[in-house]
Amino acid sequence: GCCHSRPLMVAGGRVFVIPCVQQLQRIPLNTLTLSIDSPTVYTLMGVPISVTGVAQVKIQGQNQEMLAAACQQFLGKSEEQIRRIALETLEGHQRAIMGTMTVEEIYQDRKKFAQAVFRVASTDFVNMGIIIVSYTLKDVRDEEGYLKALGMTRTAQVKKDARIGEAEAQRDSGIKEANAEEQRMKARFSNDTEIAAAQRDFELKKAAYDMETQTKKAEAELAYELQAAKTKQMIKEEQMQIKVVERSQQIQVQERE
């Protein structure tokens, strides 16, 4: 334009335009939401599936080089035309990534798929002056029942794993119970053994004590009997002595008479 060596680009601001000398053109900088549908695309293993992705894109107005590239690509085009170009570009990259991955990878690791599409598409979009704000995989579907079968297989595997886990848990529980019972029986046997040993020691000590008591008793009884016999003998001897004395006195009396 007049007074400028190159067109003046103003992002989100105002500029003075000289009528009939300068020309004003606008390019939308607002964020565009794209729903990218890729029907019946053959994946890496030849299984056809359909996916739907959602992306947020916008022309980069803060970077002069990217804004210049966007102006070269889209100046004079409507927002709908820009939307269609961006949509077709992203849809092509989405299809390309689908062809490099298996159904299982796409279905089970959506983040990996989304990152692959984002990374590959970003280069082309930067060259057009557009940035991809975000991209997510919204839906994965097929008409052949492959995903349903995959889900059933996974469900069956989960149920199988659950049964195995339950059986292993019951086995571990049984082992723990058996070990606990074994330890309990060992403790009980040890306790019973200690009780029996204590009982035996008690009986032996009691028997020794009883024997000692009976021996002492017998000795005491024998000593008593011996002493009684001695006492009786002494009494008899004394009685005999009295009789001798009495007889002696009787004789003396008779002699006097």
Short mmCIF file of C-alpha atoms in Angstrom, two decimals:
data_model
loop_
_atom_site.label_atom_id
_atom_site.label_comp_id
_atom_site.label_asym_id
_atom_site.label_seq_id
_atom_site.Cartn_x
_atom_site.Cartn_y
_atom_site.Cartn_z
CA GLY A 1 0.00 0.00 0.00
CA CYS A 2 0.96 3.69 -0.09
CA CYS A 3 3.88 4.62 2.23
CA HIS A 4 4.58 0.93 2.89
CA SER A 5 7.17 -1.27 1.16
CA ARG A 6 5.04 -4.30 1.95
CA PRO A 7 1.42 -4.75 2.99
CA LEU A 8 0.75 -3.67 6.57
CA MET A 9 -0.69 -6.42 8.73
CA VAL A 10 -2.49 -5.44 11.90
CA ALA A 11 -3.77 -8.23 14.18
CA GLY A 12 -6.81 -7.20 16.21
CA GLY A 13 -6.15 -3.42 15.95
CA ARG A 14 -7.04 -0.34 13.93
CA VAL A 15 -5.41 1.26 10.91
CA PHE A 16 -6.08 4.38 8.80
CA VAL A 17 -6.96 3.61 5.18
CA ILE A 18 -6.81 6.18 2.38
CA PRO A 19 -9.83 5.63 0.15
CA CYS A 20 -9.13 4.81 -3.51
CA VAL A 21 -5.42 4.56 -2.68
CA GLN A 22 -5.28 1.79 -0.17
CA GLN A 23 -7.28 -1.42 0.12
CA LEU A 24 -8.39 -3.11 3.32
CA GLN A 25 -8.80 -6.88 3.53
CA ARG A 26 -9.73 -8.92 6.59
CA ILE A 27 -8.89 -12.45 7.62
CA PRO A 28 -10.66 -14.15 10.56
CA LEU A 29 -8.45 -14.85 13.61
CA ASN A 30 -11.07 -16.55 15.74
CA THR A 31 -10.77 -20.20 16.80
CA LEU A 32 -12.47 -22.72 14.53
CA THR A 33 -13.87 -26.02 15.80
CA LEU A 34 -13.55 -28.86 13.32
CA SER A 35 -15.25 -32.25 13.43
CA ILE A 36 -13.07 -34.55 11.31
CA ASP A 37 -14.85 -37.67 10.12
CA SER A 38 -12.86 -40.43 8.36
CA PRO A 39 -15.27 -43.22 7.33
CA THR A 40 -14.14 -46.75 6.42
CA VAL A 41 -10.37 -46.41 6.45
CA TYR A 42 -8.21 -49.54 6.33
CA THR A 43 -5.84 -49.79 9.27
CA LEU A 44 -2.39 -51.37 9.36
CA MET A 45 -3.73 -54.94 9.46
CA GLY A 46 -6.39 -54.30 6.82
CA VAL A 47 -9.36 -53.90 9.15
CA PRO A 48 -11.68 -51.05 8.06
CA ILE A 49 -12.86 -48.68 10.78
CA SER A 50 -14.29 -45.16 10.99
CA VAL A 51 -13.08 -42.47 13.37
CA THR A 52 -14.18 -38.98 14.31
CA GLY A 53 -11.76 -36.43 15.69
CA VAL A 54 -12.36 -32.93 17.06
CA ALA A 55 -9.82 -30.15 16.60
CA GLN A 56 -9.52 -26.48 17.55
CA VAL A 57 -7.52 -24.43 15.03
CA LYS A 58 -6.87 -20.73 14.48
CA ILE A 59 -4.77 -18.41 12.35
CA GLN A 60 -1.76 -17.25 14.34
CA GLY A 61 -2.06 -13.48 14.49
CA GLN A 62 0.77 -12.88 16.97
CA ASN A 63 3.52 -14.24 14.71
CA GLN A 64 4.20 -12.00 11.71
CA GLU A 65 5.68 -14.76 9.56
CA MET A 66 2.77 -17.10 10.18
CA LEU A 67 0.29 -14.25 9.71
CA ALA A 68 1.94 -13.43 6.37
CA ALA A 69 1.70 -17.10 5.32
CA ALA A 70 -1.97 -17.14 6.30
CA CYS A 71 -2.62 -14.00 4.31
CA GLN A 72 -1.01 -15.56 1.26
CA GLN A 73 -3.13 -18.68 1.67
CA PHE A 74 -6.48 -17.30 2.78
CA LEU A 75 -6.75 -13.60 2.10
CA GLY A 76 -10.02 -13.02 0.27
CA LYS A 77 -11.47 -16.34 1.43
CA SER A 78 -14.43 -16.63 3.76
CA GLU A 79 -14.29 -18.29 7.17
CA GLU A 80 -16.21 -21.25 5.77
CA GLN A 81 -13.66 -21.71 2.99
CA ILE A 82 -10.81 -21.57 5.51
CA ARG A 83 -12.67 -24.08 7.69
CA ARG A 84 -13.08 -26.48 4.74
CA ILE A 85 -9.39 -26.28 3.80
CA ALA A 86 -8.30 -26.93 7.37
CA LEU A 87 -10.82 -29.77 7.70
CA GLU A 88 -9.66 -31.50 4.51
CA THR A 89 -6.03 -31.15 5.51
CA LEU A 90 -6.61 -32.62 8.97
CA GLU A 91 -8.81 -35.39 7.57
CA GLY A 92 -6.00 -36.43 5.22
CA HIS A 93 -3.51 -36.63 8.06
CA GLN A 94 -6.03 -38.49 10.21
CA ARG A 95 -6.49 -41.09 7.48
CA ALA A 96 -2.74 -41.41 7.02
CA ILE A 97 -2.16 -42.10 10.72
CA MET A 98 -5.00 -44.65 10.76
CA GLY A 99 -3.15 -46.59 8.08
CA THR A 100 -0.03 -46.85 10.25
CA MET A 101 -1.70 -48.25 13.37
CA THR A 102 -3.71 -51.35 14.22
CA VAL A 103 -7.31 -51.22 15.40
CA GLU A 104 -6.18 -52.29 18.86
CA GLU A 105 -3.66 -49.43 19.07
CA ILE A 106 -6.21 -46.84 17.96
CA TYR A 107 -8.99 -48.19 20.17
CA GLN A 108 -6.93 -48.82 23.29
CA ASP A 109 -4.45 -45.94 23.10
CA ARG A 110 -6.37 -42.93 21.83
CA LYS A 111 -3.83 -40.53 23.28
CA LYS A 112 -1.07 -42.03 21.12
CA PHE A 113 -3.23 -41.70 18.02
CA ALA A 114 -4.17 -38.10 18.83
CA GLN A 115 -0.53 -37.15 19.45
CA ALA A 116 0.50 -38.72 16.12
CA VAL A 117 -2.17 -36.78 14.18
CA PHE A 118 -1.30 -33.55 16.02
CA ARG A 119 2.43 -33.93 15.38
CA VAL A 120 2.15 -34.75 11.65
CA ALA A 121 -0.55 -32.18 10.85
CA SER A 122 1.09 -29.32 12.75
CA THR A 123 3.89 -28.93 10.17
CA ASP A 124 1.47 -28.36 7.27
CA PHE A 125 -0.70 -26.06 9.36
CA VAL A 126 2.28 -23.91 10.43
CA ASN A 127 3.15 -23.46 6.75
CA MET A 128 -0.41 -22.20 6.24
CA GLY A 129 -0.11 -19.83 9.19
CA ILE A 130 -2.51 -21.89 11.33
CA ILE A 131 -1.86 -23.47 14.70
CA ILE A 132 -3.66 -26.54 16.03
CA VAL A 133 -4.79 -25.58 19.50
CA SER A 134 -6.00 -29.09 20.33
CA TYR A 135 -6.92 -32.41 18.76
CA THR A 136 -8.76 -35.32 20.38
CA LEU A 137 -10.12 -38.61 19.08
CA LYS A 138 -13.84 -38.51 19.72
CA ASP A 139 -15.14 -41.80 18.38
CA VAL A 140 -13.97 -45.12 16.91
CA ARG A 141 -16.45 -47.44 15.19
CA ASP A 142 -16.69 -50.15 12.55
CA GLU A 143 -19.33 -51.94 10.52
CA GLU A 144 -17.78 -55.42 10.69
CA GLY A 145 -18.23 -56.04 14.42
CA TYR A 146 -14.47 -56.14 14.97
CA LEU A 147 -14.56 -53.70 17.88
CA LYS A 148 -17.43 -55.58 19.47
CA ALA A 149 -15.50 -58.83 19.19
CA LEU A 150 -12.44 -57.07 20.57
CA GLY A 151 -14.47 -55.81 23.49
CA MET A 152 -15.95 -59.26 24.10
CA THR A 153 -12.48 -60.77 24.01
CA ARG A 154 -11.22 -58.19 26.45
CA THR A 155 -14.25 -58.73 28.68
CA ALA A 156 -13.68 -62.48 28.61
CA GLN A 157 -10.01 -61.94 29.45
CA VAL A 158 -10.91 -59.64 32.32
CA LYS A 159 -13.38 -62.21 33.66
CA LYS A 160 -10.78 -64.93 33.24
CA ASP A 161 -8.18 -62.84 35.06
CA ALA A 162 -10.74 -62.15 37.79
CA ARG A 163 -11.45 -65.87 38.20
CA ILE A 164 -7.76 -66.66 38.27
CA GLY A 165 -7.19 -63.86 40.76
CA GLU A 166 -10.01 -65.15 42.95
CA ALA A 167 -8.67 -68.70 42.78
CA GLU A 168 -5.17 -67.52 43.63
CA ALA A 169 -6.54 -65.44 46.49
CA GLN A 170 -8.44 -68.46 47.82
CA ARG A 171 -5.33 -70.60 47.44
CA ASP A 172 -3.20 -68.05 49.27
CA SER A 173 -5.87 -67.75 51.94
CA GLY A 174 -5.97 -71.54 52.32
CA ILE A 175 -2.19 -71.69 52.58
CA LYS A 176 -2.19 -68.96 55.19
CA GLU A 177 -4.95 -70.73 57.14
CA ALA A 178 -3.04 -74.03 56.94
CA ASN A 179 0.15 -72.34 58.09
CA ALA A 180 -1.73 -70.65 60.91
CA GLU A 181 -3.30 -73.97 61.94
CA GLU A 182 0.11 -75.64 61.81
CA GLN A 183 1.58 -72.93 63.99
CA ARG A 184 -1.38 -73.20 66.35
CA MET A 185 -0.95 -76.97 66.60
CA LYS A 186 2.77 -76.58 67.17
CA ALA A 187 2.11 -74.06 69.89
CA ARG A 188 -0.54 -76.30 71.43
CA PHE A 189 1.77 -79.34 71.29
CA SER A 190 4.59 -77.33 72.81
CA ASN A 191 2.26 -76.07 75.51
CA ASP A 192 0.89 -79.56 76.20
CA THR A 193 4.43 -80.90 76.33
CA GLU A 194 5.44 -78.24 78.81
CA ILE A 195 2.33 -78.97 80.89
CA ALA A 196 3.07 -82.72 80.82
CA ALA A 197 6.69 -82.10 81.80
CA ALA A 198 5.58 -79.85 84.64
CA GLN A 199 3.01 -82.45 85.74
CA ARG A 200 5.64 -85.18 85.63
CA ASP A 201 8.09 -83.10 87.65
CA PHE A 202 5.32 -82.38 90.13
CA GLU A 203 4.42 -86.06 90.46
CA LEU A 204 8.07 -87.04 90.90
CA LYS A 205 8.63 -84.37 93.50
CA LYS A 206 5.37 -85.30 95.23
CA ALA A 207 6.34 -89.00 95.26
CA ALA A 208 9.75 -88.15 96.70
CA TYR A 209 8.11 -85.95 99.28
CA ASP A 210 5.56 -88.64 100.18
CA MET A 211 8.29 -91.24 100.47
CA GLU A 212 10.34 -88.98 102.68
CA THR A 213 7.27 -88.23 104.80
CA GLN A 214 6.38 -91.90 105.14
CA THR A 215 9.99 -92.76 106.00
CA LYS A 216 10.08 -90.12 108.67
CA LYS A 217 6.72 -91.33 109.97
CA ALA A 218 7.88 -94.93 110.07
CA GLU A 219 11.06 -93.94 111.83
CA ALA A 220 9.04 -91.95 114.34
CA GLU A 221 6.64 -94.86 114.92
CA LEU A 222 9.52 -97.28 115.34
CA ALA A 223 11.26 -94.95 117.78
CA TYR A 224 8.01 -94.64 119.69
CA GLU A 225 7.56 -98.40 119.88
CA LEU A 226 11.16 -98.85 120.98
CA GLN A 227 10.77 -96.21 123.63
CA ALA A 228 7.46 -97.75 124.79
CA ALA A 229 9.11 -101.14 125.02
CA LYS A 230 11.96 -99.71 127.06
CA THR A 231 9.52 -97.95 129.30
CA LYS A 232 7.53 -101.17 129.86
CA GLN A 233 10.74 -103.05 130.60
CA MET A 234 11.79 -100.45 133.09
CA ILE A 235 8.35 -100.60 134.73
CA LYS A 236 8.56 -104.39 134.97
CA GLU A 237 12.04 -104.19 136.44
CA GLU A 238 10.89 -101.63 138.97
CA GLN A 239 7.85 -103.79 139.80
CA MET A 240 10.14 -106.79 140.31
CA GLN A 241 12.40 -104.71 142.47
CA ILE A 242 9.41 -103.68 144.59
CA LYS A 243 8.34 -107.29 144.96
CA VAL A 244 11.86 -108.25 145.99
CA VAL A 245 11.90 -105.51 148.58
CA GLU A 246 8.46 -106.48 149.86
CA ARG A 247 9.48 -110.16 150.11
CA SER A 248 12.62 -109.22 151.92
CA GLN A 249 10.63 -107.21 154.44
CA GLN A 250 8.18 -110.08 154.95
CA ILE A 251 11.04 -112.43 155.70
CA GLN A 252 12.51 -110.06 158.22
CA VAL A 253 9.14 -109.74 159.94
CA GLN A 254 8.74 -113.48 160.15
CA GLU A 255 12.16 -113.90 161.61
CA ARG A 256 11.40 -111.39 164.33
CA GLU A 257 8.35 -113.24 165.31
#
